[in-house]
CSV table of C-alpha atoms in Angstrom, one decimal:
chain,number,residue,atom,x,y,z
A,1,UNK,CA,72.2,-98.4,23.1
A,2,UNK,CA,70.7,-99.9,26.3
A,3,UNK,CA,69.7,-103.5,26.3
A,4,UNK,CA,70.4,-107.1,27.0
A,5,UNK,CA,72.9,-109.0,24.9
A,6,UNK,CA,73.5,-112.7,24.7
A,7,UNK,CA,76.4,-114.3,22.9
A,8,UNK,CA,76.9,-116.3,20.9
A,9,UNK,CA,73.6,-116.6,18.9
A,10,UNK,CA,74.4,-120.2,18.0
A,11,UNK,CA,76.6,-122.6,20.0
A,12,UNK,CA,77.6,-126.1,19.3
A,13,UNK,CA,79.1,-128.4,21.9
A,14,UNK,CA,80.4,-132.0,21.9
A,15,UNK,CA,78.7,-134.3,24.4
A,16,UNK,CA,80.4,-134.3,27.7
A,17,UNK,CA,81.8,-130.7,27.5
A,18,UNK,CA,80.8,-127.8,29.7
A,19,UNK,CA,79.8,-124.6,27.9
A,20,UNK,CA,79.2,-121.1,29.2
A,21,UNK,CA,76.5,-118.8,27.8
A,22,UNK,CA,77.0,-115.0,28.2
A,23,UNK,CA,74.4,-112.5,29.3
A,24,UNK,CA,75.1,-108.8,29.7
A,25,UNK,CA,72.8,-105.9,30.4
A,26,UNK,CA,73.5,-102.1,30.6
A,27,UNK,CA,70.0,-101.2,31.9
A,28,UNK,CA,71.2,-101.0,35.5
A,29,UNK,CA,68.7,-103.8,36.3
A,30,UNK,CA,69.0,-105.5,39.7
A,31,UNK,CA,67.6,-108.9,38.8
A,32,UNK,CA,68.6,-111.3,36.0
A,33,UNK,CA,67.1,-114.6,35.0
A,34,UNK,CA,67.9,-117.6,32.8
A,35,UNK,CA,65.2,-119.6,31.0
A,36,UNK,CA,65.2,-122.7,28.8
A,37,UNK,CA,62.8,-123.1,25.9
A,38,UNK,CA,62.3,-126.3,24.0
A,39,UNK,CA,60.6,-126.5,20.6
A,40,UNK,CA,56.9,-125.7,20.8
A,41,UNK,CA,57.1,-125.2,24.6
A,42,UNK,CA,56.9,-122.3,27.0
A,43,UNK,CA,59.7,-120.9,29.1
A,44,UNK,CA,61.1,-122.7,32.1
A,45,UNK,CA,63.2,-120.9,34.8
A,46,UNK,CA,66.7,-122.3,35.4
A,47,UNK,CA,68.3,-119.8,37.8
A,48,UNK,CA,67.7,-116.2,38.9
A,49,UNK,CA,69.5,-113.5,40.8
A,50,UNK,CA,68.0,-110.6,42.5
A,51,UNK,CA,71.2,-109.0,43.6
A,52,UNK,CA,74.9,-109.3,43.0
A,53,UNK,CA,76.6,-112.3,44.6
A,54,UNK,CA,73.3,-114.0,45.2
A,55,UNK,CA,71.2,-116.4,43.1
A,56,UNK,CA,68.5,-119.0,43.5
A,57,UNK,CA,67.6,-122.2,41.7
A,58,UNK,CA,64.6,-122.1,39.5
A,59,UNK,CA,62.4,-125.0,38.4
A,60,UNK,CA,65.0,-126.9,36.3
A,61,UNK,CA,68.4,-126.0,37.8
A,62,UNK,CA,69.9,-129.5,37.7
A,63,UNK,CA,72.9,-129.7,35.4
A,64,UNK,CA,73.4,-125.9,35.3
A,65,UNK,CA,75.4,-123.4,37.3
A,66,UNK,CA,75.6,-119.6,37.4
A,67,UNK,CA,77.5,-116.7,39.0
A,68,UNK,CA,76.7,-113.1,39.6
A,69,UNK,CA,79.9,-111.3,40.3
A,70,UNK,CA,78.9,-108.1,38.6
A,71,UNK,CA,75.5,-106.4,38.3
A,72,UNK,CA,75.8,-106.3,34.5
A,73,UNK,CA,76.6,-110.0,33.9
A,74,UNK,CA,75.0,-113.3,34.7
A,75,UNK,CA,76.7,-116.2,32.8
A,76,UNK,CA,75.1,-119.6,32.6
A,77,UNK,CA,77.2,-122.8,32.5
A,78,UNK,CA,75.7,-125.9,31.0
A,79,UNK,CA,77.6,-128.8,32.5
A,80,UNK,CA,78.1,-132.3,31.3
A,81,UNK,CA,75.6,-133.4,34.0
A,82,UNK,CA,72.7,-131.8,32.0
A,83,UNK,CA,71.2,-134.8,30.3
A,84,UNK,CA,69.4,-133.0,27.4
A,85,UNK,CA,71.1,-129.6,26.9
A,86,UNK,CA,70.0,-128.9,23.3
A,87,UNK,CA,67.6,-126.0,23.6
A,88,UNK,CA,67.1,-122.3,23.2
A,89,UNK,CA,68.3,-120.3,26.2
A,90,UNK,CA,66.9,-116.9,27.1
A,91,UNK,CA,68.3,-114.4,29.5
A,92,UNK,CA,66.1,-111.7,31.0
A,93,UNK,CA,66.5,-108.8,33.4
A,94,UNK,CA,64.4,-106.4,35.5
A,95,UNK,CA,64.4,-103.7,38.0
A,96,UNK,CA,63.3,-105.1,41.4
A,97,UNK,CA,59.9,-103.5,40.9
A,98,UNK,CA,59.4,-103.9,37.2
A,99,UNK,CA,58.7,-106.5,34.5
A,100,UNK,CA,61.2,-108.7,32.8
A,101,UNK,CA,62.8,-107.9,29.5
A,102,UNK,CA,64.4,-110.6,27.4
A,103,UNK,CA,67.6,-110.9,25.4
A,104,UNK,CA,67.8,-112.3,21.8
A,105,UNK,CA,68.6,-115.9,23.0
A,106,UNK,CA,71.3,-118.5,22.4
A,107,UNK,CA,70.6,-121.7,20.6
A,108,UNK,CA,72.7,-124.5,22.0
A,109,UNK,CA,73.1,-127.7,20.0
A,110,UNK,CA,74.9,-130.7,21.4
A,111,UNK,CA,76.5,-132.9,18.7
B,1,UNK,CA,53.0,-125.4,42.0
B,2,UNK,CA,51.1,-122.8,40.0
B,3,UNK,CA,50.2,-123.6,36.4
B,4,UNK,CA,49.0,-121.4,33.6
B,5,UNK,CA,46.8,-122.9,30.9
B,6,UNK,CA,46.9,-120.9,27.7
B,7,UNK,CA,44.4,-121.4,24.9
B,8,UNK,CA,44.1,-122.0,22.1
B,9,UNK,CA,47.5,-123.7,21.5
B,10,UNK,CA,47.4,-122.5,17.9
B,11,UNK,CA,45.2,-120.6,15.6
B,12,UNK,CA,45.0,-119.5,12.0
B,13,UNK,CA,44.3,-115.9,11.1
B,14,UNK,CA,43.1,-114.2,8.0
B,15,UNK,CA,44.2,-110.6,7.5
B,16,UNK,CA,41.6,-108.3,9.0
B,17,UNK,CA,40.2,-110.7,11.5
B,18,UNK,CA,40.1,-110.2,15.2
B,19,UNK,CA,42.0,-112.7,17.3
B,20,UNK,CA,41.4,-113.7,21.0
B,21,UNK,CA,43.4,-115.9,23.4
B,22,UNK,CA,43.3,-116.4,27.1
B,23,UNK,CA,45.2,-117.7,30.0
B,24,UNK,CA,43.8,-119.3,33.2
B,25,UNK,CA,45.6,-120.1,36.5
B,26,UNK,CA,44.9,-122.5,39.3
B,27,UNK,CA,45.8,-119.7,41.8
B,28,UNK,CA,45.9,-115.9,41.8
B,29,UNK,CA,48.4,-113.6,40.4
B,30,UNK,CA,48.9,-109.9,41.1
B,31,UNK,CA,50.5,-109.1,37.7
B,32,UNK,CA,49.7,-110.4,34.3
B,33,UNK,CA,52.0,-110.0,31.3
B,34,UNK,CA,51.7,-110.7,27.6
B,35,UNK,CA,54.7,-111.3,25.4
B,36,UNK,CA,55.2,-112.0,21.7
B,37,UNK,CA,58.0,-114.1,20.4
B,38,UNK,CA,59.2,-114.2,16.7
B,39,UNK,CA,61.0,-117.3,15.5
B,40,UNK,CA,64.6,-117.5,16.9
B,41,UNK,CA,64.2,-114.3,18.9
B,42,UNK,CA,63.6,-113.4,22.6
B,43,UNK,CA,60.0,-112.6,23.7
B,44,UNK,CA,59.0,-108.9,23.6
B,45,UNK,CA,56.7,-107.4,26.2
B,46,UNK,CA,53.4,-106.3,24.7
B,47,UNK,CA,51.2,-105.4,27.7
B,48,UNK,CA,51.6,-105.4,31.5
B,49,UNK,CA,48.5,-105.5,33.8
B,50,UNK,CA,48.7,-104.7,37.5
B,51,UNK,CA,45.2,-104.4,38.8
B,52,UNK,CA,42.2,-106.8,38.8
B,53,UNK,CA,39.7,-105.7,36.2
B,54,UNK,CA,42.2,-103.5,34.4
B,55,UNK,CA,41.7,-103.2,30.6
B,56,UNK,CA,44.8,-101.9,28.8
B,57,UNK,CA,45.4,-101.3,25.1
B,58,UNK,CA,48.6,-101.0,23.0
B,59,UNK,CA,47.7,-100.1,19.4
B,60,UNK,CA,45.6,-103.0,18.1
B,61,UNK,CA,46.2,-105.1,21.2
B,62,UNK,CA,43.9,-105.1,24.2
B,63,UNK,CA,44.4,-107.1,27.3
B,64,UNK,CA,42.4,-107.6,30.4
B,65,UNK,CA,43.3,-108.6,34.0
B,66,UNK,CA,40.4,-110.9,35.1
B,67,UNK,CA,38.4,-109.9,38.1
B,68,UNK,CA,39.2,-113.2,39.9
B,69,UNK,CA,42.9,-112.6,39.4
B,70,UNK,CA,43.1,-116.1,38.0
B,71,UNK,CA,42.8,-115.2,34.3
B,72,UNK,CA,43.7,-112.8,31.6
B,73,UNK,CA,42.7,-112.2,27.9
B,74,UNK,CA,44.5,-110.8,24.9
B,75,UNK,CA,42.7,-109.5,21.8
B,76,UNK,CA,44.2,-108.5,18.5
B,77,UNK,CA,42.0,-106.4,16.3
B,78,UNK,CA,42.2,-106.3,12.5
B,79,UNK,CA,45.1,-108.7,12.3
B,80,UNK,CA,48.0,-108.2,9.8
B,81,UNK,CA,50.6,-110.6,8.6
B,82,UNK,CA,53.3,-109.5,11.1
B,83,UNK,CA,51.0,-110.6,14.0
B,84,UNK,CA,52.2,-114.1,13.2
B,85,UNK,CA,54.3,-115.5,16.1
B,86,UNK,CA,53.9,-117.1,19.5
B,87,UNK,CA,52.1,-115.2,22.2
B,88,UNK,CA,52.9,-116.0,25.9
B,89,UNK,CA,51.1,-115.0,29.0
B,90,UNK,CA,52.9,-114.8,32.3
B,91,UNK,CA,51.8,-114.3,35.8
B,92,UNK,CA,53.7,-112.8,38.7
B,93,UNK,CA,52.7,-112.8,42.4
B,94,UNK,CA,54.7,-109.7,43.4
B,95,UNK,CA,57.2,-107.3,41.8
B,96,UNK,CA,60.6,-109.0,41.7
B,97,UNK,CA,59.1,-112.5,42.0
B,98,UNK,CA,59.7,-115.1,39.3
B,99,UNK,CA,57.3,-115.3,36.4
B,100,UNK,CA,55.2,-118.3,35.6
B,101,UNK,CA,54.6,-118.7,31.8
B,102,UNK,CA,51.8,-120.3,29.8
B,103,UNK,CA,52.6,-122.7,27.1
B,104,UNK,CA,52.0,-120.1,24.3
B,105,UNK,CA,49.5,-119.5,21.5
B,106,UNK,CA,51.0,-120.0,18.1
B,107,UNK,CA,49.3,-117.6,15.6
B,108,UNK,CA,49.7,-118.6,11.9
B,109,UNK,CA,48.4,-117.2,8.7
B,110,UNK,CA,45.6,-119.1,6.9
B,111,UNK,CA,46.9,-120.7,3.7
């Protein structure tokens, strides 16, 4: 099946720890994106990558880091510098000339 | 930066009713997208609009790309219980550019 997968679905972390969220797509999409969603809010862009080995900061990049070593994968690391990391994290991908399609999301809770 | 105002923020529906929501921007977009998100899931693309004045349908859903390029409308006809969820509009300046999301319209069932 083609699609975007995110793992895990639920993630718990102790305060002060870094944690990495996985996003994989087998759609052969060029671009990948990470969004953060807080309860009752819209989506805010964290980082995006339009091509392998290149990525740009979105609107709320502070406290996050990414890598794009493979076309299929765009992992997001939530660092201890992120002041309020508890949120729902959504990954998306697109062809360079097409609309974005979203994964199922990872809910991160900091204990 | 660009902002999208989506209204209403929430609405109650009764089965069989028609539902309307809209999105307005402080500046123009060249693509408008409408997504639906169920609780705990990623947004699913409903309709994509690429041309000012365009009217596009997807089953009981109809969306329009405003002639000024600064607004878009989504209508749901003859609503059913599974229409409950959060509907997001998103604007894009050009293919491959990042999306700007509205705050969402939460559709609920009348008690």
